[in-house]
mmCIF file of C-alpha atoms in Angstrom:
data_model
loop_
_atom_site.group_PDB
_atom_site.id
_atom_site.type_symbol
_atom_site.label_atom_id
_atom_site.label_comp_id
_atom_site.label_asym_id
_atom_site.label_seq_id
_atom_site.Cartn_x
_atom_site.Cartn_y
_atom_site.Cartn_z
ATOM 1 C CA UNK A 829 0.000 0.000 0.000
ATOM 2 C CA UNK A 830 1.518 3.401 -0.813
ATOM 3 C CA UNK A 831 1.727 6.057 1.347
ATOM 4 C CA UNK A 832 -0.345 9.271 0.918
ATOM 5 C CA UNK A 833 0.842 12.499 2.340
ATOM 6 C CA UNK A 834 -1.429 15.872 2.171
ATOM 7 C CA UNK A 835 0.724 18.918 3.268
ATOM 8 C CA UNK A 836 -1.198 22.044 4.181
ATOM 9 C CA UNK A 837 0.373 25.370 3.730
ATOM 10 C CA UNK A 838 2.682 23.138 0.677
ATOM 11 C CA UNK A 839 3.097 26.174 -2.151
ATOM 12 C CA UNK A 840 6.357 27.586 0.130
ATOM 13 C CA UNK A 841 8.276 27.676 2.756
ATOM 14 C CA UNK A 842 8.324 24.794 5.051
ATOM 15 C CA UNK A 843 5.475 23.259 3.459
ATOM 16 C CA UNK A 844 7.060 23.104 0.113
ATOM 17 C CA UNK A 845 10.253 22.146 1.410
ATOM 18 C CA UNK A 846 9.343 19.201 3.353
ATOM 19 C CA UNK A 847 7.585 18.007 -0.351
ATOM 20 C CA UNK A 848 10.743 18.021 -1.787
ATOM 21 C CA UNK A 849 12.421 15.790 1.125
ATOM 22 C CA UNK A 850 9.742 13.611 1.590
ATOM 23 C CA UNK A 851 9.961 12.708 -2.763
ATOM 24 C CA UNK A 852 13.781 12.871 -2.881
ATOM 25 C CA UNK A 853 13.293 9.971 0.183
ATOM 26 C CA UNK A 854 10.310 8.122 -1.247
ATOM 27 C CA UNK A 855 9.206 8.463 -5.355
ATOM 28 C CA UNK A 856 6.242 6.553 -5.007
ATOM 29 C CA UNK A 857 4.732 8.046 -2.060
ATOM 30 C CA UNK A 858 1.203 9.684 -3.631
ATOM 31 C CA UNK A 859 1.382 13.853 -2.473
ATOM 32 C CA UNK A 860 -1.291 16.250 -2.099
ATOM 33 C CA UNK A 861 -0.796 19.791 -1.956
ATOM 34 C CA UNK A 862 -3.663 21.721 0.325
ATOM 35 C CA UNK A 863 -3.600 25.265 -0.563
ATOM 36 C CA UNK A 864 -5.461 28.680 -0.440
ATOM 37 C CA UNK A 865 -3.682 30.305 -3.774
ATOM 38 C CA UNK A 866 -3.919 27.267 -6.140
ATOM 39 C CA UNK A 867 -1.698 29.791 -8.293
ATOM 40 C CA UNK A 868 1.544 29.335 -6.504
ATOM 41 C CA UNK A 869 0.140 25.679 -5.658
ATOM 42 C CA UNK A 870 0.157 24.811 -9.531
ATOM 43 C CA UNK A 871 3.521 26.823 -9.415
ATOM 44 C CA UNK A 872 4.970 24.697 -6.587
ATOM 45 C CA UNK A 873 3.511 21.149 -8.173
ATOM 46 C CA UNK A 874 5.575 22.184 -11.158
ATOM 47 C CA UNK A 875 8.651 22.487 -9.248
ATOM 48 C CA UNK A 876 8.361 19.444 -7.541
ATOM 49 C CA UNK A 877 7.838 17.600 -10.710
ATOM 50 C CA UNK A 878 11.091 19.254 -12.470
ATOM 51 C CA UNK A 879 13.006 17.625 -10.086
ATOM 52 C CA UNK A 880 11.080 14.221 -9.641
ATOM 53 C CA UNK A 881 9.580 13.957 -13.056
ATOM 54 C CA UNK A 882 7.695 10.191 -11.874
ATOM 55 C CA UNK A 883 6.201 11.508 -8.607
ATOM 56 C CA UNK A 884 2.553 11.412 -8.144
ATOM 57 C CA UNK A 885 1.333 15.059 -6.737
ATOM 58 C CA UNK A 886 -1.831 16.230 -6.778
ATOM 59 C CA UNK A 887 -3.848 19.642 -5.532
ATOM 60 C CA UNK A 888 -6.051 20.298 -3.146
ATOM 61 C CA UNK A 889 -8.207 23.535 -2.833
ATOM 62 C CA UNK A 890 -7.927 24.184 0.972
ATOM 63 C CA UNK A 891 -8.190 27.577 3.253
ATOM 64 C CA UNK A 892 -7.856 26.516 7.129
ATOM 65 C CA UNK A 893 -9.392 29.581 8.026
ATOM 66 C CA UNK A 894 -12.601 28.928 6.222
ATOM 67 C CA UNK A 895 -14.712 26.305 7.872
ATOM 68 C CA UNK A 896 -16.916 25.817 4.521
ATOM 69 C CA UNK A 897 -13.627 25.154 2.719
ATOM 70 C CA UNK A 898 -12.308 22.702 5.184
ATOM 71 C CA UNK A 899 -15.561 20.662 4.383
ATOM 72 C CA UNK A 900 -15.632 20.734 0.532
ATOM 73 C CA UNK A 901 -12.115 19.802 0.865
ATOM 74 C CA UNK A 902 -12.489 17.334 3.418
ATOM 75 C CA UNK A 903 -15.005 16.090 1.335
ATOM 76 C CA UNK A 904 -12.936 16.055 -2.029
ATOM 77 C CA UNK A 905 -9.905 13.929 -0.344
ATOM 78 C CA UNK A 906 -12.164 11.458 1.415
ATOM 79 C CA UNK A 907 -13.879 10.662 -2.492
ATOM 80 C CA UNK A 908 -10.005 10.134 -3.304
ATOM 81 C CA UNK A 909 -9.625 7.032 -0.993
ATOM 82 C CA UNK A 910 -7.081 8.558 0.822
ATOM 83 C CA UNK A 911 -5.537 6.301 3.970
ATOM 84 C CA UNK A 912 -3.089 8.563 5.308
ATOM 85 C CA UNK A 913 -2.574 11.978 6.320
ATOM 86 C CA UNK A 914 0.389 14.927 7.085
ATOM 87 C CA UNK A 915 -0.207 18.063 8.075
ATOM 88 C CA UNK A 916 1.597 21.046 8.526
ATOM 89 C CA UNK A 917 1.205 24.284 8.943
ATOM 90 C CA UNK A 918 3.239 28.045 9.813
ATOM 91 C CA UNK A 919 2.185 31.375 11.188
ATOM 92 C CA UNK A 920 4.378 34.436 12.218
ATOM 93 C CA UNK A 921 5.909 34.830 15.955
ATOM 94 C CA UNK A 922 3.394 37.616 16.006
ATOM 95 C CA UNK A 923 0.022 37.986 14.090
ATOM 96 C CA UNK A 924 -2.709 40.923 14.042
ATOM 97 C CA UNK A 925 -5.903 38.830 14.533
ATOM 98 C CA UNK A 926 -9.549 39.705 13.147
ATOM 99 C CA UNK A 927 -12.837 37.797 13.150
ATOM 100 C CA UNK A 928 -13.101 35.147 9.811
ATOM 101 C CA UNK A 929 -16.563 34.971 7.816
ATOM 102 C CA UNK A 930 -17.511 32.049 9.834
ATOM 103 C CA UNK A 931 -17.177 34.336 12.345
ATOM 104 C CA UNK A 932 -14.263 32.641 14.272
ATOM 105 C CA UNK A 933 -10.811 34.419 15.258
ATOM 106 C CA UNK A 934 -8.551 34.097 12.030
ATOM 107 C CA UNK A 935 -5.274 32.888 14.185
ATOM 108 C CA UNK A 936 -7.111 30.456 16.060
ATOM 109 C CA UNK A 937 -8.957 28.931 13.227
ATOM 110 C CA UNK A 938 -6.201 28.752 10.761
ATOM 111 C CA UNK A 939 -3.389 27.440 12.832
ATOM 112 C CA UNK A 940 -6.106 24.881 14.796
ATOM 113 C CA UNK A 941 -9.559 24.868 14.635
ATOM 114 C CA UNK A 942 -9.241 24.644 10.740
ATOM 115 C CA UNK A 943 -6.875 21.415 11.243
ATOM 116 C CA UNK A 944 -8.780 19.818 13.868
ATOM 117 C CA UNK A 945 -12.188 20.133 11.340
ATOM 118 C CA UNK A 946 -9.923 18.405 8.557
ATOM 119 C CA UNK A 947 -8.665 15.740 10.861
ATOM 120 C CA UNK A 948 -12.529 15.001 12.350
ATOM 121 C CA UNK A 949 -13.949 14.996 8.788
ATOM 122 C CA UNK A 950 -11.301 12.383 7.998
ATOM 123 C CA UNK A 951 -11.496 10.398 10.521
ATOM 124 C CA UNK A 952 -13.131 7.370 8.293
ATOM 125 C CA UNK A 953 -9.845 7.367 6.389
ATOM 126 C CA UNK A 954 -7.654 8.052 8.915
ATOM 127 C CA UNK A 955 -8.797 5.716 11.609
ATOM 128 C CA UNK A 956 -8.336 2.180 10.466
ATOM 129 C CA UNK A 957 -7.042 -1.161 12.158
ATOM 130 C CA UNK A 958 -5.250 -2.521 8.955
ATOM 131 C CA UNK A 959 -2.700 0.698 9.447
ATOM 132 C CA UNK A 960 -1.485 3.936 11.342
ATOM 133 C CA UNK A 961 -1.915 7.548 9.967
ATOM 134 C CA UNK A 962 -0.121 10.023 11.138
ATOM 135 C CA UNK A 963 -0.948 13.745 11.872
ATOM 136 C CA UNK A 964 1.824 16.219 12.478
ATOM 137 C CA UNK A 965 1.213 19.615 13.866
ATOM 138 C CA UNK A 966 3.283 22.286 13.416
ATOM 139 C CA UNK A 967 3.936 24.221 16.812
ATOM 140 C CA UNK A 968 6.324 26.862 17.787
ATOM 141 C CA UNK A 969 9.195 27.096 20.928
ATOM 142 C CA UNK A 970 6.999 30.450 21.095
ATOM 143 C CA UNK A 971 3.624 28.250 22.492
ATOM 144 C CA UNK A 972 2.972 29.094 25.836
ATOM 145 C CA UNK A 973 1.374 27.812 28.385
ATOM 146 C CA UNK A 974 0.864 31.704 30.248
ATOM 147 C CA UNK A 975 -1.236 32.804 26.563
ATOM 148 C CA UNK A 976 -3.579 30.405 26.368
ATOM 149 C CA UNK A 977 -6.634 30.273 28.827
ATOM 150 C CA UNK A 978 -9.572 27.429 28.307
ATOM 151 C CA UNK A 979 -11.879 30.515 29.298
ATOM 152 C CA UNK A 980 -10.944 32.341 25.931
ATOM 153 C CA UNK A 981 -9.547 29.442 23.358
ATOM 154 C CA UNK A 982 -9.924 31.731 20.559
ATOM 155 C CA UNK A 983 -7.577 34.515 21.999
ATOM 156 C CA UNK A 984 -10.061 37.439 21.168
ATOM 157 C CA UNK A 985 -9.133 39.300 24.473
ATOM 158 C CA UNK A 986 -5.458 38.736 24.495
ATOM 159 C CA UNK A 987 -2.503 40.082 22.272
ATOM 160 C CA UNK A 988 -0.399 36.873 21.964
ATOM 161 C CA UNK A 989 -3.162 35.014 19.228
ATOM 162 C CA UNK A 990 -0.126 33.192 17.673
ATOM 163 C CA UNK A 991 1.318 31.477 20.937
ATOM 164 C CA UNK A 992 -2.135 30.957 22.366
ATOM 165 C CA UNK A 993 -2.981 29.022 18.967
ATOM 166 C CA UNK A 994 0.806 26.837 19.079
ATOM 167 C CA UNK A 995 0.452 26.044 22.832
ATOM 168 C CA UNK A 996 -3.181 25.061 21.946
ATOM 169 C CA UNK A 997 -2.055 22.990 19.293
ATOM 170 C CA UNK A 998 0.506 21.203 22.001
ATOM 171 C CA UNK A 999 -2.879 19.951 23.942
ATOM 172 C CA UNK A 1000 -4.921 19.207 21.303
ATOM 173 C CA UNK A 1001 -2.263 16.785 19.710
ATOM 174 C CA UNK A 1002 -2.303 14.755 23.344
ATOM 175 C CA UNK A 1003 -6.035 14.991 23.287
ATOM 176 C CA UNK A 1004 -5.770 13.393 19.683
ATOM 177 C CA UNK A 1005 -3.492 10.594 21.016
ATOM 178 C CA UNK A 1006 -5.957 9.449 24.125
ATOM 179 C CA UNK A 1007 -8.836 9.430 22.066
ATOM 180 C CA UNK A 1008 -7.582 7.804 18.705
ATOM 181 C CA UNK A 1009 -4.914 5.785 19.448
ATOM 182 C CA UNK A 1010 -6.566 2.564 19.391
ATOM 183 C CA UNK A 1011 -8.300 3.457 16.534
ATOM 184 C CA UNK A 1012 -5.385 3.562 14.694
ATOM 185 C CA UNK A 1013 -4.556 7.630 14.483
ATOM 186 C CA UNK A 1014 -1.709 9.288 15.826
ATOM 187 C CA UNK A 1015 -0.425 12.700 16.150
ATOM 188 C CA UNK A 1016 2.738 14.601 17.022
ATOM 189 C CA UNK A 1017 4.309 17.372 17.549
ATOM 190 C CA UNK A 1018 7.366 19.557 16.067
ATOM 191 C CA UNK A 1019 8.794 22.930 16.490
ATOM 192 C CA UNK A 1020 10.950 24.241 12.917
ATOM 193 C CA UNK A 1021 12.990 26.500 14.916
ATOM 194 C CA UNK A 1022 13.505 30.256 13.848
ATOM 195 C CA UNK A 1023 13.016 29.743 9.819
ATOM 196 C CA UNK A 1024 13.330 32.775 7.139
ATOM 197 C CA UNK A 1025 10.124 32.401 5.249
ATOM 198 C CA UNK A 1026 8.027 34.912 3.286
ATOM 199 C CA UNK A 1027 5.944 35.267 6.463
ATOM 200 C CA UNK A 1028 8.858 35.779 8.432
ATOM 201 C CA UNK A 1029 10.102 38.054 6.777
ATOM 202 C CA UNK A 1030 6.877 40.572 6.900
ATOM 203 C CA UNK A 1031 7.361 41.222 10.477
ATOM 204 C CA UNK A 1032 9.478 43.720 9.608
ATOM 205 C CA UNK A 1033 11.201 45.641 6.567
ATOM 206 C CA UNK A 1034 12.976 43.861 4.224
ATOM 207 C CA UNK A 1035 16.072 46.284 4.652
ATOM 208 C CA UNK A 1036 16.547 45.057 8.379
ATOM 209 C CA UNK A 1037 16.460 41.828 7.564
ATOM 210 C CA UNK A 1038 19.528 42.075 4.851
ATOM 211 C CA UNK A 1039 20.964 43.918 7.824
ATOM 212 C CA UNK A 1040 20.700 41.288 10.527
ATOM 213 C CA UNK A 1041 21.439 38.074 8.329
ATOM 214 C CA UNK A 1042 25.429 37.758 8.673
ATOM 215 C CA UNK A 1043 24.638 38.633 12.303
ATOM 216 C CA UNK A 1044 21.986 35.828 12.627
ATOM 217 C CA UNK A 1045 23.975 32.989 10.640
ATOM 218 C CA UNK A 1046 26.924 33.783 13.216
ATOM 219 C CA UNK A 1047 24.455 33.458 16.147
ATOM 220 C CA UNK A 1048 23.725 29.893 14.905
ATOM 221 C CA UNK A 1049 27.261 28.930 16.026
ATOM 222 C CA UNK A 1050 26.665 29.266 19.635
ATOM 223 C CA UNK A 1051 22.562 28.379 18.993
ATOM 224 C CA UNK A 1052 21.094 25.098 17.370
ATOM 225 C CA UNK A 1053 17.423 26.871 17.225
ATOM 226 C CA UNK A 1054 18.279 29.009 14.388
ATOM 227 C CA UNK A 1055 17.240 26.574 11.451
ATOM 228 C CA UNK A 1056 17.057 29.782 9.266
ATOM 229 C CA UNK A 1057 16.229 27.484 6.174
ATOM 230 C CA UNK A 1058 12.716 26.132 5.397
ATOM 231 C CA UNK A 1059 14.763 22.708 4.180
ATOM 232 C CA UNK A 1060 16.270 22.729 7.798
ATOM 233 C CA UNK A 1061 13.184 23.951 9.729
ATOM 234 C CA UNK A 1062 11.306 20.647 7.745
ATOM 235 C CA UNK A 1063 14.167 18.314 9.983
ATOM 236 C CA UNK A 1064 11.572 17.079 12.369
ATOM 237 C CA UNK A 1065 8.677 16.963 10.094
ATOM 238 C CA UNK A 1066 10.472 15.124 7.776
ATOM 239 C CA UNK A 1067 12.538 12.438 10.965
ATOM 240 C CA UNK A 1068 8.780 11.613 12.115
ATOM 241 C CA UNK A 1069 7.647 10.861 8.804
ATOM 242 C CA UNK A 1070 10.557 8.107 8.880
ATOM 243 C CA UNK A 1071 9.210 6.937 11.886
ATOM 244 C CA UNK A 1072 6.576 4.518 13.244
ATOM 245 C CA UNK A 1073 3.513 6.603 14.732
ATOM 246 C CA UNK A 1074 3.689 4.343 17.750
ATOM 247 C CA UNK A 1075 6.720 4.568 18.688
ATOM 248 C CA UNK A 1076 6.386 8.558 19.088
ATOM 249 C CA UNK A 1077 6.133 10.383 22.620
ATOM 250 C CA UNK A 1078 3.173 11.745 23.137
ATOM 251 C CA UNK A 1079 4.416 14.172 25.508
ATOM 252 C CA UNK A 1080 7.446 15.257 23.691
ATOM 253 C CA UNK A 1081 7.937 18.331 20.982
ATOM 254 C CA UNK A 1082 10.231 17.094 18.546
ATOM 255 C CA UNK A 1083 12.578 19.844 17.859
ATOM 256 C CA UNK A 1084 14.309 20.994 13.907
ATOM 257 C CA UNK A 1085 18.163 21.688 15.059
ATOM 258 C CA UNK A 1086 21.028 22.883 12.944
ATOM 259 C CA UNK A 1087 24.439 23.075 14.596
ATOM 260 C CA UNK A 1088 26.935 25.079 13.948
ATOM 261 C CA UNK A 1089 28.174 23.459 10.739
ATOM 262 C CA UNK A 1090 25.376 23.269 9.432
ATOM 263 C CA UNK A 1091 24.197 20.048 10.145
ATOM 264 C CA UNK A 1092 20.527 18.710 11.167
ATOM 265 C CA UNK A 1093 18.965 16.538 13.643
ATOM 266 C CA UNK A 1094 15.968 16.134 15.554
ATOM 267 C CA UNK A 1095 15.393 16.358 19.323
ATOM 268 C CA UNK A 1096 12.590 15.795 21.780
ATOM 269 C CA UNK A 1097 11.772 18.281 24.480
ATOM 270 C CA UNK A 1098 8.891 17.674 27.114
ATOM 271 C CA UNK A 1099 6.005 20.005 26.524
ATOM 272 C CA UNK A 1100 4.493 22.574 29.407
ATOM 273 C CA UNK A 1101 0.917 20.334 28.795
ATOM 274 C CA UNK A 1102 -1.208 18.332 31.066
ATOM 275 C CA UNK A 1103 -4.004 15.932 30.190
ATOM 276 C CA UNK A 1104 -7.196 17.413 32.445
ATOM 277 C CA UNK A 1105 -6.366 21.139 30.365
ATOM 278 C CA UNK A 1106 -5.668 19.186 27.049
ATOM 279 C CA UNK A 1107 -8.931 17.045 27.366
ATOM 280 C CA UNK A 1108 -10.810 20.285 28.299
ATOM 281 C CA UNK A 1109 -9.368 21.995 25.270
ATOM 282 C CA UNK A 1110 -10.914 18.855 23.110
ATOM 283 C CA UNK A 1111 -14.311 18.802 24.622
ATOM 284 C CA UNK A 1112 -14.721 22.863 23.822
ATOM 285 C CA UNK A 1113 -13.496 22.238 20.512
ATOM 286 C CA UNK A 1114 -16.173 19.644 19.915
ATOM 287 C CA UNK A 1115 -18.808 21.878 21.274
ATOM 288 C CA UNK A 1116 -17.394 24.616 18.474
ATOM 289 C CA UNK A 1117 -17.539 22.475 15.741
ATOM 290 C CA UNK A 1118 -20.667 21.355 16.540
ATOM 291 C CA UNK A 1119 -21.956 25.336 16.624
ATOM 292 C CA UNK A 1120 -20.083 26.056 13.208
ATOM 293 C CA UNK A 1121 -21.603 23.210 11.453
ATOM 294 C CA UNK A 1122 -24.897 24.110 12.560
ATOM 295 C CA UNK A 1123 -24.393 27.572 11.376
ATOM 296 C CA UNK A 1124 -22.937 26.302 8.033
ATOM 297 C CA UNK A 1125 -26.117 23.960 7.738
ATOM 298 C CA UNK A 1126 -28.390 26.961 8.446
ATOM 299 C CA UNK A 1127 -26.274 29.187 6.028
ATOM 300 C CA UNK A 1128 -27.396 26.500 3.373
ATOM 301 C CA UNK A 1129 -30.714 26.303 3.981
ATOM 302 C CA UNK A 1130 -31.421 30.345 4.067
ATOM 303 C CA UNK A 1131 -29.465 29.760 0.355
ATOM 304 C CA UNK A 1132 -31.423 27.345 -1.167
ATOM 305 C CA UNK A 1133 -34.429 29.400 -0.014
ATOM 306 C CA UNK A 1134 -33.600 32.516 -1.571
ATOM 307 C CA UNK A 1135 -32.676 30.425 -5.085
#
């Protein structure tokens, strides 16, 4: 049986990089790229295929921060007999939030809610006793325990949306692993380290940032966090995609390192998570997706009326 990877967030950056490790390692592995722009997807497809010209990669209309998109997507891949899944995804160390259409925080919804409505709609593919699937969420050494509150899971009355969103991802991924492990699901966790991406490099003008380089790729001498590259921030996505789901800590971050020459490896680190606030986190999450689908079902309905 061949493996089947979808990659959210796949047309750059770490996304797009990890597709190029995970071919150059396995040709016959069958790829989907998930994307919002299907633009610079089609552009990154093409790229992939220059440089494996036999691979099998295929797109996937997707925008995480649009509930009604996770569904027709959802939808789409489950038609494809799909049996295995990978997802990833990136944000900036600091995001201005707003409210999305299905009137949900953008942060929160695109670097969680939108995943966890993707894994639940999947569930019939990725929950089987003849194999494991895999999820892999993307978290951040900037997820913290002190900006997330169960009391406000969508951030809107805090500043720190992006670290509320990672350190929410940390608990949901152990809530994932009590509930579905005997069902045949697993799901981990992995920080890329401080990568130069597009997004990255909006937080602040581009002139700084040719500034502060040399500085930075000196730094990395006495640091193993600064990955810089999306290749080496895809390390630990791409070591737990060698590895078997159940042999994965649940408890443990697994860390993208570069040392000092240059060279990667993967580390686990214990995550600042315990199971009562992780299982909490799950059963409000299940009470939100149970209000958005309602809403999306009622959204429907007032549609076909009008037509």
């Amino acid at each position: 049986m061949k493996k089947v990877v979808l990659v959210t967030g796949a047309n750059s950056g770490i996304g797009l990089a990890l597709c190029e490790r995970l071919l150059s390692q396995d040709a016959q592995l069958q790829l989907c790229l998930a994307c919002r722009n299907m633009q610079r997807a089609e552009a990154a497809r093409q790229a992939l295929l220059v440089s494996h010209p036999q691979a099998q990669v295929t797109l996937l209309h997707l925008d995480v921060g649009n509930m009604r998109s996770v569904l027709r997507a959802a939808e789409e891949f489950k038609q494809n007999n799909v049996v295995h899944m990978f997802a990833t995804g990136e944000g900036l160390l600091t995001q201005e939030d707003k409210v999305t259409p299905n009137g949900l925080q953008e942060v929160f919804a695109t670097n969680l809610f939108g995943h966890f409505l993707l894994v639940r709609e999947l569930e019939p593919l990725l929950c089987q006793m003849d194999h494991n699937s895999l999820v892999i969420w993307t978290s951040s050494s900037n997820a913290r325990r002190s900006a997330f509150s169960l009391d406000d899971i969508q951030h809107q009355k805090g500043r720190e949306p992006y670290s509320s969103s990672k350190y929410a991802s940390d608990l949901l991924s152990l809530a994932l692993n009590r509930h579905y492990n005997n069902r045949g699901l697993y799901s981990s966790v992995i920080c890329p380290g401080l990568v130069m991406t597009y997004l990255t490099y909006g937080i602040l003008p581009s002139f700084f940032w040719t500034l502060i380089m040399p500085i930075m790729w000196l730094i990395r001498i006495f640091t193993n966090t600064f990955t810089l590259s999306p290749y080496n921030g895809a390390d630990a996505l791409f070591w737990l995609f060698m590895q078997k789901p159940e042999s994965l800590d649940p408890m443990a971050k697994y860390h993208s390192l570069t040392s000092g020459l240059g060279n990667n490896y993967t580390q686990p680190h214990k995550m600042d998570i315990d199971e009562n606030m992780s299982e909490a986190l799950y059963v409000k999450l299940l009470e939100l997706e149970d209000t958005v689908r309602k809403k999306l079902r009622g959204e429907d309905v007032d549609i076909k009326a009008k037509n």
